[in-house]
Coordinates of C-alpha atoms and ligand atoms in Angstrom, one line a residue:
Chain A
M263 CA -6.0 21.2 5.8
K264 CA -7.7 18.7 8.2
N265 CA -6.2 15.9 6.2
I266 CA -2.7 17.3 6.7
A267 CA -3.3 17.4 10.4
V268 CA -4.6 13.9 10.6
I269 CA -1.6 12.6 8.7
A270 CA 0.8 14.6 10.8
K271 CA -0.8 13.3 14.0
R272 CA -0.6 9.7 12.9
E273 CA 3.1 10.2 11.9
L274 CA 4.0 11.8 15.2
A275 CA 2.2 9.1 17.2
S276 CA 4.1 6.5 15.3
Y277 CA 7.4 8.1 16.3
F278 CA 6.6 7.9 19.9
N279 CA 5.0 4.5 19.6
S280 CA 8.4 3.0 18.8
P281 CA 11.6 3.2 20.8
V282 CA 13.3 4.9 17.8
A283 CA 12.1 8.3 18.9
Y284 CA 13.5 8.0 22.4
V285 CA 16.8 6.6 21.2
F286 CA 17.0 9.4 18.7
L287 CA 16.3 12.1 21.3
I288 CA 18.9 10.7 23.7
I289 CA 21.6 10.4 21.1
F290 CA 20.7 13.9 19.8
L291 CA 21.2 15.4 23.3
I292 CA 24.4 13.4 24.0
L293 CA 26.0 14.4 20.8
M294 CA 25.0 18.1 21.2
G295 CA 26.4 18.1 24.7
F296 CA 29.5 16.2 23.8
F297 CA 30.4 18.5 20.9
T298 CA 29.6 21.7 22.7
F299 CA 31.4 21.0 25.9
M300 CA 34.2 18.6 24.9
M301 CA 35.1 19.5 21.4
G302 CA 34.0 23.2 21.4
G303 CA 35.4 24.0 24.9
F304 CA 32.2 25.8 26.0
F305 CA 33.7 26.7 29.4
Q306 CA 37.1 27.7 28.2
Y307 CA 35.5 30.3 25.9
N308 CA 34.5 32.1 28.9
E309 CA 31.9 34.2 27.2
A310 CA 28.2 34.3 27.6
A311 CA 27.1 33.1 24.1
L312 CA 26.2 29.9 22.3
T313 CA 28.8 30.1 19.6
T314 CA 30.4 26.8 20.4
F315 CA 26.9 25.3 20.5
F316 CA 25.6 26.4 17.2
I317 CA 28.8 25.9 15.3
W318 CA 28.3 22.1 15.4
H319 CA 24.7 22.0 14.2
P320 CA 25.4 21.8 10.4
W321 CA 27.6 18.8 11.0
L322 CA 25.5 17.0 13.5
Y323 CA 22.3 17.5 11.5
M324 CA 24.1 16.0 8.5
L325 CA 23.8 12.6 10.3
L326 CA 20.9 13.1 12.7
V327 CA 18.3 14.6 10.4
P328 CA 18.6 11.9 7.7
A329 CA 18.0 9.4 10.5
V330 CA 14.6 10.9 11.0
G331 CA 13.8 11.5 7.3
M332 CA 15.0 8.2 6.0
R333 CA 11.9 6.4 7.1
L334 CA 9.3 8.9 5.9
W335 CA 8.5 7.2 2.6
A336 CA 10.8 4.2 2.5
E337 CA 9.0 2.6 5.4
E338 CA 5.6 3.2 3.7
R339 CA 6.9 1.5 0.6
R340 CA 8.4 -1.4 2.4
M341 CA 5.2 -2.0 4.5
R342 CA 3.1 -1.4 1.4
T343 CA 1.0 1.1 3.3
L344 CA 1.7 3.6 0.5
E345 CA -1.0 1.8 -1.4
L346 CA -3.4 2.3 1.5
L347 CA -2.5 5.9 1.9
F348 CA -2.7 6.9 -1.8
T349 CA -6.1 5.1 -2.3
M350 CA -7.7 7.2 0.4
P351 CA -9.4 10.4 -0.5
I352 CA -6.4 12.7 0.1
T353 CA -4.0 14.4 -2.3
T354 CA -0.4 13.5 -2.6
T355 CA 0.5 17.0 -1.5
Q356 CA -1.5 16.6 1.7
A357 CA 0.2 13.4 2.5
I358 CA 3.7 14.9 1.9
L359 CA 3.0 18.0 3.9
G360 CA 1.5 16.0 6.8
K361 CA 4.4 13.7 7.1
Y362 CA 7.0 16.5 6.6
I363 CA 5.4 18.7 9.2
A364 CA 5.4 15.8 11.7
G365 CA 9.1 15.1 11.1
W366 CA 9.9 18.8 11.4
L367 CA 7.9 19.2 14.7
F368 CA 9.7 16.2 16.0
L369 CA 13.1 17.7 15.2
G370 CA 11.8 21.0 16.7
F371 CA 11.0 19.2 19.9
A372 CA 14.5 17.7 19.9
I373 CA 16.0 21.2 19.5
L374 CA 13.8 22.6 22.3
L375 CA 15.2 19.9 24.6
T376 CA 18.6 21.8 24.3
L377 CA 17.1 24.9 25.9
P378 CA 18.8 24.2 29.3
M379 CA 21.9 25.3 27.5
P380 CA 20.9 28.9 26.8
I381 CA 19.2 29.0 30.2
T382 CA 22.5 28.1 31.9
V383 CA 24.3 30.7 29.9
C384 CA 21.7 33.3 30.9
Y385 CA 22.1 32.3 34.5
L386 CA 25.9 32.4 34.4
G387 CA 26.3 35.6 32.5
E388 CA 24.5 38.3 30.7
P389 CA 24.4 37.1 27.1
D390 CA 23.1 38.9 24.1
L391 CA 19.7 37.3 23.5
G392 CA 19.5 38.3 19.8
P393 CA 22.0 35.8 18.4
M394 CA 20.6 33.1 20.6
V395 CA 17.1 33.5 19.2
T396 CA 18.2 33.8 15.6
G397 CA 20.6 31.0 16.1
Y398 CA 17.8 28.7 17.2
L399 CA 15.6 30.0 14.3
G400 CA 18.4 29.2 11.8
S401 CA 19.0 25.8 13.4
F402 CA 15.3 24.9 13.1
L403 CA 15.2 26.1 9.4
M404 CA 18.4 24.1 8.7
A405 CA 16.9 21.0 10.2
G406 CA 13.8 21.6 8.0
A407 CA 15.9 21.9 4.9
Y408 CA 17.8 18.7 5.7
L409 CA 14.6 16.9 6.5
A410 CA 13.0 17.9 3.2
I411 CA 16.1 16.5 1.4
S412 CA 16.0 13.2 3.3
G413 CA 12.3 12.9 2.6
L414 CA 13.1 13.3 -1.0
T415 CA 15.7 10.6 -1.0
S416 CA 13.4 8.4 1.1
S417 CA 10.6 8.7 -1.5
L418 CA 12.9 7.0 -4.1
T419 CA 13.5 3.7 -2.3
R420 CA 12.0 1.1 -0.1
N421 CA 15.4 0.7 1.6
Q422 CA 16.0 3.0 4.6
V423 CA 19.8 2.5 4.5
I424 CA 20.0 3.6 0.9
S425 CA 17.8 6.6 1.7
F426 CA 20.0 7.5 4.7
I427 CA 23.3 7.3 2.8
T428 CA 22.1 9.3 -0.1
S429 CA 20.7 12.1 2.0
V430 CA 23.8 12.3 4.1
V431 CA 25.9 12.7 1.0
I432 CA 23.6 15.5 -0.4
C433 CA 23.6 17.3 3.0
M434 CA 27.4 17.0 3.1
F435 CA 27.6 18.7 -0.2
L436 CA 25.4 21.5 1.1
V437 CA 27.6 21.9 4.1
L438 CA 31.0 21.6 2.4
A439 CA 30.3 23.9 -0.4
G440 CA 30.5 26.8 2.0
Y441 CA 33.0 25.4 4.5
P442 CA 36.0 27.8 4.5
P443 CA 38.8 25.1 4.3
I444 CA 37.0 23.7 1.2
T445 CA 36.3 27.0 -0.5
N446 CA 39.9 28.1 0.1
L447 CA 41.1 24.8 -1.4
L448 CA 38.9 25.4 -4.4
L449 CA 40.3 28.9 -4.9
K450 CA 43.9 27.5 -4.6
W451 CA 43.0 25.0 -7.3
G452 CA 42.2 27.8 -9.6
A453 CA 38.4 27.9 -9.4
S454 CA 37.1 31.3 -10.3
N455 CA 36.0 33.6 -7.4
R456 CA 32.5 33.9 -8.9
L457 CA 32.1 30.1 -9.0
V458 CA 33.3 29.5 -5.5
E459 CA 31.1 32.3 -4.2
F460 CA 28.1 30.9 -6.1
A461 CA 28.7 27.4 -4.6
A462 CA 29.1 29.0 -1.1
N463 CA 25.8 30.7 -1.6
L464 CA 24.1 27.4 -2.1
S465 CA 25.6 26.1 1.1
V466 CA 23.7 26.0 4.4
M467 CA 26.9 27.1 6.2
F468 CA 26.8 30.4 4.5
H469 CA 23.2 31.1 5.4
F470 CA 23.3 29.7 8.9
E471 CA 26.5 31.7 9.7
S472 CA 24.9 35.1 9.7
M473 CA 21.9 33.9 11.7
Q474 CA 24.3 32.7 14.4
R475 CA 25.6 36.2 14.6
G476 CA 22.1 37.6 15.2
V477 CA 21.4 38.8 11.7
V478 CA 18.2 37.7 10.0
D479 CA 18.7 38.5 6.4
I480 CA 15.6 38.0 4.2
R481 CA 17.9 36.3 1.7
D482 CA 18.8 33.6 4.2
L483 CA 15.1 32.9 4.9
V484 CA 14.4 32.8 1.2
Y485 CA 17.2 30.3 0.8
F486 CA 15.9 27.9 3.4
V487 CA 12.3 28.2 2.3
T488 CA 13.2 27.7 -1.4
L489 CA 15.3 24.7 -0.6
I490 CA 12.5 23.1 1.4
L491 CA 9.8 23.9 -1.2
F492 CA 12.0 22.6 -4.0
A493 CA 12.7 19.3 -2.2
L494 CA 9.0 18.8 -1.3
F495 CA 7.9 19.6 -4.8
T496 CA 10.3 17.1 -6.3
T497 CA 9.1 14.5 -3.7
N498 CA 5.6 15.2 -5.0
I499 CA 6.6 14.5 -8.6
I500 CA 8.4 11.3 -7.6
L501 CA 5.5 10.0 -5.5
K502 CA 3.1 10.7 -8.3
T503 CA 5.0 8.9 -11.0
H504 CA 7.0 6.3 -9.2
R505 CA 4.6 4.2 -7.1
S506 CA 5.2 0.5 -7.8
Chain B
M17 CA -20.9 2.0 -10.4
I18 CA -17.6 0.8 -11.7
N19 CA -16.8 1.3 -15.4
V20 CA -13.5 0.0 -16.8
Q21 CA -12.8 0.7 -20.4
D22 CA -9.9 -0.6 -22.4
V23 CA -7.6 -0.4 -19.5
V24 CA -3.9 -1.0 -20.4
K25 CA -0.9 -1.2 -18.1
W26 CA 2.7 -1.4 -19.2
Y27 CA 5.5 -2.2 -16.7
G28 CA 8.4 -0.9 -18.7
P29 CA 8.4 -3.2 -21.7
M30 CA 6.0 -5.7 -20.1
L31 CA 2.3 -5.6 -20.9
A32 CA 0.6 -6.5 -17.6
V33 CA -3.0 -5.6 -18.5
D34 CA -4.1 -5.7 -22.1
H35 CA -7.3 -3.7 -23.0
V36 CA -9.5 -5.0 -20.2
S37 CA -13.1 -3.7 -20.1
F38 CA -15.9 -4.6 -17.7
Q39 CA -18.7 -3.0 -15.6
V40 CA -20.0 -3.6 -12.1
K41 CA -23.4 -2.4 -11.1
Q42 CA -25.0 -1.9 -7.8
G43 CA -26.2 -5.2 -6.3
E44 CA -23.5 -7.1 -8.1
V45 CA -20.6 -9.1 -6.7
L46 CA -18.0 -9.6 -9.4
G47 CA -15.5 -12.4 -9.0
F48 CA -12.2 -11.6 -10.5
L49 CA -10.2 -14.7 -11.4
G50 CA -7.0 -15.5 -13.1
P51 CA -3.8 -17.5 -12.6
N52 CA -0.9 -16.0 -10.6
G53 CA 0.6 -13.0 -12.4
A54 CA -2.4 -12.6 -14.6
G55 CA -2.7 -9.0 -13.7
K56 CA -5.6 -9.0 -11.1
S57 CA -3.9 -6.9 -8.5
T58 CA -2.5 -4.6 -11.2
T59 CA -6.0 -4.0 -12.5
M60 CA -7.3 -3.3 -9.0
R61 CA -4.5 -0.9 -8.3
M62 CA -5.5 1.0 -11.4
L63 CA -9.1 1.0 -10.4
T64 CA -8.3 2.5 -7.1
G65 CA -6.1 5.2 -8.5
Y66 CA -2.9 3.9 -7.0
L67 CA -1.2 3.1 -10.3
P68 CA -1.5 5.4 -13.2
L69 CA -3.2 3.9 -16.3
S70 CA -1.1 3.4 -19.4
G71 CA -4.3 3.6 -21.4
G72 CA -8.0 3.5 -21.2
K73 CA -10.4 4.9 -18.7
V74 CA -11.8 4.0 -15.2
E75 CA -14.9 5.6 -13.8
I76 CA -16.0 5.1 -10.2
G77 CA -19.5 6.2 -9.5
G78 CA -19.3 8.4 -12.6
F79 CA -16.0 10.1 -11.5
D80 CA -13.0 9.5 -13.6
I81 CA -10.3 8.1 -11.3
E82 CA -7.5 10.2 -12.9
E83 CA -9.4 13.5 -13.3
K84 CA -11.5 13.4 -10.1
P85 CA -9.5 11.2 -7.8
L86 CA -10.8 12.6 -4.5
E87 CA -14.5 12.2 -5.4
A88 CA -13.9 8.7 -6.8
K89 CA -11.8 7.5 -3.8
A90 CA -14.4 8.7 -1.3
L91 CA -16.8 6.2 -2.9
F92 CA -14.9 2.9 -2.3
G93 CA -13.2 0.9 0.3
Y94 CA -10.1 -1.0 -0.7
L95 CA -8.5 -4.1 0.7
P96 CA -5.1 -4.3 -1.1
E97 CA -3.3 -7.5 -1.7
N98 CA -1.5 -8.7 1.5
A99 CA -3.6 -6.4 3.6
P100 CA -1.1 -3.7 4.6
A101 CA -1.6 -1.7 7.8
Y102 CA 0.4 0.6 10.0
T103 CA 2.1 -1.9 12.2
D104 CA 3.2 0.5 14.9
M105 CA -0.4 1.4 15.7
S106 CA -3.1 -0.4 17.7
V107 CA -6.1 -1.8 15.9
E108 CA -8.3 0.9 17.3
G109 CA -5.8 3.6 16.6
F110 CA -5.5 2.5 13.0
L111 CA -9.2 2.4 12.5
K112 CA -9.6 5.8 14.1
F113 CA -7.0 7.2 11.8
T114 CA -8.8 5.8 8.7
A115 CA -12.1 7.1 10.0
S116 CA -10.8 10.6 10.3
I117 CA -9.1 10.5 6.8
R118 CA -12.6 9.5 5.6
G119 CA -14.0 12.6 7.2
L120 CA -15.7 10.7 10.0
R121 CA -14.8 12.7 13.1
G122 CA -16.1 12.9 16.6
Q123 CA -19.0 10.7 17.5
A124 CA -19.6 9.6 13.9
G125 CA -16.0 8.3 13.8
R126 CA -16.3 6.5 17.1
D127 CA -19.5 4.8 16.0
A128 CA -18.0 3.7 12.7
V129 CA -15.0 2.3 14.5
E130 CA -17.1 0.4 17.0
K131 CA -19.3 -1.0 14.2
A132 CA -16.3 -2.1 12.1
L133 CA -14.7 -3.7 15.2
D134 CA -17.9 -5.7 15.8
T135 CA -18.4 -6.7 12.2
C136 CA -14.8 -8.0 11.9
H137 CA -14.7 -9.6 15.4
L138 CA -11.8 -7.4 16.5
Q139 CA -13.1 -6.2 19.9
G140 CA -10.8 -8.7 21.6
V141 CA -7.7 -7.2 20.1
R142 CA -8.7 -3.6 19.8
R143 CA -5.9 -2.3 22.0
Q144 CA -3.3 -4.7 20.7
S145 CA -0.5 -3.4 18.5
I146 CA -1.0 -4.5 14.9
D147 CA 2.5 -6.0 14.5
T148 CA 1.7 -8.6 17.2
L149 CA -1.5 -9.8 15.6
S150 CA -1.8 -13.2 13.9
K151 CA -2.2 -13.2 10.2
G152 CA -5.9 -13.6 10.1
Y153 CA -6.5 -10.8 12.6
F154 CA -4.1 -8.6 10.7
H155 CA -6.1 -9.3 7.5
R156 CA -9.4 -8.5 9.3
T157 CA -8.0 -5.3 10.6
C158 CA -7.3 -4.1 7.0
F159 CA -10.7 -5.4 5.9
A160 CA -12.3 -3.4 8.7
Q161 CA -10.6 -0.3 7.3
A162 CA -12.2 -0.9 3.9
I163 CA -15.8 -1.2 5.2
L164 CA -15.5 1.3 8.0
H165 CA -17.1 4.2 6.1
D166 CA -19.8 2.0 4.6
P167 CA -18.9 2.8 1.0
P168 CA -21.2 2.0 -1.9
I169 CA -18.3 0.2 -3.7
L170 CA -15.8 -2.3 -2.3
I171 CA -12.7 -3.5 -4.1
L172 CA -11.2 -6.5 -2.3
D173 CA -8.0 -8.3 -3.4
E174 CA -8.2 -11.8 -2.0
P175 CA -10.3 -11.0 1.1
T176 CA -10.4 -14.6 2.4
D177 CA -6.6 -15.1 2.2
G178 CA -5.2 -16.4 5.5
L179 CA -8.6 -16.7 7.3
D180 CA -9.6 -19.9 9.2
P181 CA -12.6 -21.9 7.8
N182 CA -15.1 -20.2 10.1
Q183 CA -13.9 -16.8 9.3
K184 CA -13.8 -17.6 5.6
H185 CA -17.4 -18.6 5.8
E186 CA -18.4 -15.5 7.7
M187 CA -16.5 -13.3 5.3
R188 CA -18.3 -14.8 2.4
E189 CA -21.7 -14.3 4.1
L190 CA -20.7 -10.7 4.8
I191 CA -19.7 -10.1 1.2
K192 CA -22.9 -11.7 0.0
T193 CA -25.0 -9.5 2.3
M194 CA -23.2 -6.4 1.4
G195 CA -23.4 -7.3 -2.2
K196 CA -27.1 -6.8 -2.2
T197 CA -26.7 -3.0 -1.8
K198 CA -23.2 -2.4 -3.0
A199 CA -21.1 -2.9 -6.0
I200 CA -18.2 -5.3 -5.1
I201 CA -15.2 -6.7 -6.9
V202 CA -13.5 -9.7 -5.2
S203 CA -10.4 -11.3 -6.5
T204 CA -9.8 -14.9 -5.4
H205 CA -8.1 -18.2 -6.2
I206 CA -10.9 -20.2 -4.6
L207 CA -13.3 -21.2 -7.3
E208 CA -16.0 -22.4 -4.9
E209 CA -16.0 -19.0 -3.5
V210 CA -17.0 -17.5 -6.8
E211 CA -20.1 -19.8 -6.9
A212 CA -20.9 -19.1 -3.3
I213 CA -20.8 -15.3 -3.4
C214 CA -20.5 -13.9 -6.9
T215 CA -23.3 -12.9 -9.3
R216 CA -20.8 -12.7 -12.1
A217 CA -17.2 -13.7 -12.8
I218 CA -14.5 -12.5 -15.1
I219 CA -11.3 -14.3 -15.8
I220 CA -8.1 -12.7 -17.0
D221 CA -5.1 -14.5 -18.3
C222 CA -1.8 -12.9 -19.3
G223 CA -3.5 -9.5 -18.9
K224 CA -6.4 -10.3 -21.3
L225 CA -10.0 -10.8 -20.4
V226 CA -10.9 -14.3 -21.4
F227 CA -14.3 -14.8 -19.7
N228 CA -17.2 -12.6 -18.5
G229 CA -20.4 -14.3 -17.4
T230 CA -22.2 -15.9 -14.5
P231 CA -20.7 -18.7 -12.5
A232 CA -23.3 -21.1 -14.0
E233 CA -22.2 -20.2 -17.5
L234 CA -18.7 -20.8 -16.5
R235 CA -19.6 -24.2 -15.2
S236 CA -21.5 -25.1 -18.3
R237 CA -18.3 -24.6 -20.3
S238 CA -16.8 -27.6 -18.7
A239 CA -16.4 -30.7 -20.9
E240 CA -18.1 -32.6 -18.2
A241 CA -21.2 -30.4 -18.0
G242 CA -24.3 -32.3 -19.0
C243 CA -22.6 -35.6 -18.8
V244 CA -24.3 -38.3 -16.7
T245 CA -22.6 -40.4 -14.1
V246 CA -24.1 -43.7 -13.4
G247 CA -23.1 -46.5 -11.0
L248 CA -24.5 -50.0 -12.0
L249 CA -24.7 -52.9 -9.6
N250 CA -24.3 -56.6 -10.4
V251 CA -23.6 -56.1 -14.0
S252 CA -20.3 -56.8 -15.7
A253 CA -18.6 -54.1 -17.7
A254 CA -18.3 -56.4 -20.6
E255 CA -22.0 -56.7 -20.8
A256 CA -23.0 -53.2 -19.9
T257 CA -20.6 -51.1 -22.1
P258 CA -22.0 -52.1 -25.5
A259 CA -25.5 -51.9 -24.2
L260 CA -25.0 -48.3 -22.9
E261 CA -23.5 -47.2 -26.1
K262 CA -26.8 -48.0 -27.9
V263 CA -28.9 -45.8 -25.5
D264 CA -30.6 -43.0 -27.3
G265 CA -28.5 -39.8 -27.2
V266 CA -25.3 -41.3 -25.8
K267 CA -22.2 -40.4 -27.7
T268 CA -19.3 -41.7 -25.6
V269 CA -19.2 -44.1 -22.8
T270 CA -16.3 -44.0 -20.3
L271 CA -15.8 -46.7 -17.7
L272 CA -14.5 -44.8 -14.6
S273 CA -14.1 -47.8 -12.3
E274 CA -15.2 -51.4 -11.7
E275 CA -15.0 -53.0 -8.3
N276 CA -17.0 -55.4 -6.2
G277 CA -19.5 -55.9 -9.0
R278 CA -20.1 -52.1 -9.2
A279 CA -19.4 -50.4 -12.5
L280 CA -19.1 -46.6 -12.6
Y281 CA -19.7 -44.9 -16.0
R282 CA -19.6 -41.5 -17.4
L283 CA -21.8 -40.9 -20.4
A284 CA -21.5 -37.9 -22.7
G285 CA -24.2 -36.9 -25.1
D286 CA -24.2 -34.3 -27.8
K287 CA -23.3 -30.8 -26.7
G288 CA -26.3 -28.8 -25.6
R289 CA -28.6 -31.8 -25.4
T290 CA -30.6 -32.3 -22.2
G291 CA -32.6 -35.2 -20.9
L292 CA -29.8 -37.7 -21.1
A293 CA -30.4 -38.9 -17.6
A294 CA -34.1 -39.4 -18.2
S295 CA -33.6 -41.6 -21.3
L296 CA -30.9 -43.5 -19.4
K297 CA -33.3 -44.1 -16.5
A298 CA -35.9 -45.5 -18.8
F299 CA -33.4 -47.8 -20.4
L300 CA -32.1 -49.1 -17.1
D301 CA -35.7 -49.7 -15.8
G302 CA -36.4 -51.6 -19.0
K303 CA -33.4 -53.8 -18.5
H304 CA -34.1 -54.2 -14.7
W305 CA -30.6 -53.2 -14.0
N306 CA -30.0 -51.9 -10.5
F307 CA -28.0 -48.7 -9.9
D308 CA -27.0 -46.8 -6.8
E309 CA -26.0 -43.5 -8.5
L310 CA -27.4 -41.5 -11.4
H311 CA -26.9 -37.8 -11.8
T312 CA -26.2 -35.2 -14.4
N313 CA -22.8 -33.5 -13.9
Q314 CA -22.7 -29.8 -13.4
G315 CA -19.3 -29.4 -14.7
R316 CA -16.2 -28.7 -12.7
L317 CA -15.0 -25.1 -12.3
D318 CA -11.4 -26.0 -11.9
D319 CA -11.7 -27.9 -15.2
V320 CA -13.0 -24.8 -17.0
F321 CA -10.5 -22.6 -15.3
H322 CA -7.7 -24.8 -16.4
T323 CA -8.9 -25.0 -20.0
I324 CA -9.7 -21.3 -20.4
T325 CA -6.4 -20.1 -18.9
S326 CA -4.0 -22.6 -20.2
T327 CA -5.2 -22.5 -23.9
D328 CA -4.8 -18.8 -23.8
S329 CA -1.3 -18.9 -22.4
A330 CA -0.4 -21.5 -25.0
K331 CA -1.5 -19.1 -27.7
E332 CA 0.6 -16.5 -26.1
V333 CA 3.7 -18.6 -26.4
H334 CA 2.7 -19.4 -30.0
K335 CA 2.9 -15.7 -31.1
Ligands
ATP126 N1 5.9 -3.1 -9.9 C1 6.0 -4.0 -10.9 N2 7.0 -3.9 -11.8 C2 7.0 -4.8 -12.8 N3 6.2 -5.8 -13.0 C3 5.2 -6.0 -12.1 C4 5.0 -5.1 -11.0 N4 4.0 -5.5 -10.3 C5 3.5 -6.6 -11.0 N5 4.2 -6.9 -12.1 C6 4.0 -8.0 -13.0 O1 2.7 -7.8 -13.6 C7 2.1 -9.1 -13.7 C8 0.8 -9.1 -13.0 O2 0.9 -9.0 -11.6 P1 -0.3 -9.0 -10.6 O3 0.3 -8.7 -9.3 O4 -1.3 -8.0 -11.1 O5 -0.8 -10.5 -10.7 P2 -2.0 -11.1 -10.0 O6 -3.0 -11.5 -11.0 O7 -2.5 -10.3 -8.9 O8 -1.3 -12.4 -9.4 P3 -1.6 -13.2 -8.0 O9 -2.7 -14.1 -8.2 O10 -0.3 -13.9 -7.8 O11 -1.9 -12.2 -6.9 C9 3.1 -10.1 -13.2 O12 3.8 -10.7 -14.2 C10 4.0 -9.3 -12.3 O13 5.3 -9.9 -12.3
MG127 MG1 -2.7 -10.4 -6.9

């Protein structure tokens, strides 16, 4: 437990020791703002809710989260510090959890920086707080799922670019499988209802959707947690067998 | 303390380490030699539990590295090849991190960090970011990490690589001192270093163990070991050579150089025979020949190294 905390602390410190963290946070906020206000027409909507804010998250995270996750293990491989880390008296699981938690906390911090948005909404109108809270929860879980996936792709390579591209592609599948225009297209092409529904069930869109509306279904939570655990577990196997 | 038994490593179809066995006891400094690509680093990576073994067994302080990795890893400090370190941290921050991973927290951790900074002469750069350090300081930072928790076992892959002559000397002294109480493995390409610090040496070539003994034994394997070098004055080679050949115990006489009336010879006797220098001295005194040099050769390490490792690779090609 202590080892996990030590690893996480070092990882977090290394984010903020480099300009990458600040560049990331600024770009994160700019994109969030741009999509919510310009593309989503936040003000035209004229309703006190964050619909046009949350709706962009699955798409933005598709690019932003792999940018954080790509370095998790690829960097350790490239710098050869992996050898240092795995010859210290810690388990692979502790190392994975420590680094994952650090990345997730960092993303959580980035998400918290968007809080002025709901605060403005509260100031301007009288919004329903439920969907806001569950929306944020869903957004955080979704970021965690994407991060676990990009950590997984990162553990396979010493090249951050390869890691980034692979995880963007996987995250894109997770989004598109439940994106209505795509599912409708699949149906038109003659895919069976059951199949499309199954695919949509695997999609983050499907599970994030209901959370934006203020519903916390246990199945959605199970989905995100399973996805995260599966990715972390696979990372563990990869790092144990594929070291050199 | 370290027990390596029949260790094998395959990289895909390539056999990198081929049934290597050796032991290191407390109070021993084992020099680990071999040409580039012989499998030294690979062996060390298996000892430290970084690479899985393809076969065989490694025990560190009685703990099997694959079955009890945490207990085994707590017992050693490891300096990997090329001395990796987290470049985005400061020297002090990096050492604090390794201290807390080693379970040294609070005051104990601070003390350990201070001591390591002192030992490795890093006080002057303690707050500097590691990626701005020069190569030698970088290397020392990683070394500091290895000795920080005062482990009973040290595994060092080329510890003097990239250090200046003073630091090299100091590093050797340090290893020698620590070697009295710890079990240490050092890989190196510098043969003098083996003599200076190691109590025992092993040589691997193409993944196979080809020598295991003391540095003195290694030296005595040299073709030159036991030969006598003599520098004669005011004697022509034409006169001296036939005379020397008749000296008791001399087998071959080689004229190394002749200039300004000085003839330099190397005399070889039968293998294993001693006292060649003494009988030669008696002969020269009898003849009243003057000489300015007379000594028994110890044998050259690089010679032995060359013979041991190149014959073996020739065999390898032969198969
Ligand atoms: N990850 C790897 N995959 C495949 N082959 C490898 C790998 N690492 C090392 N090898 C090969 O294994 C052999 C032994 O390499 P190793 O690094 O152990 O040599 P070494 O004795 O440390 O050499 P040096 O003196 O140059 O440091 C080499 O032929 C090398 O090419
Ligand atoms: Mg090496």
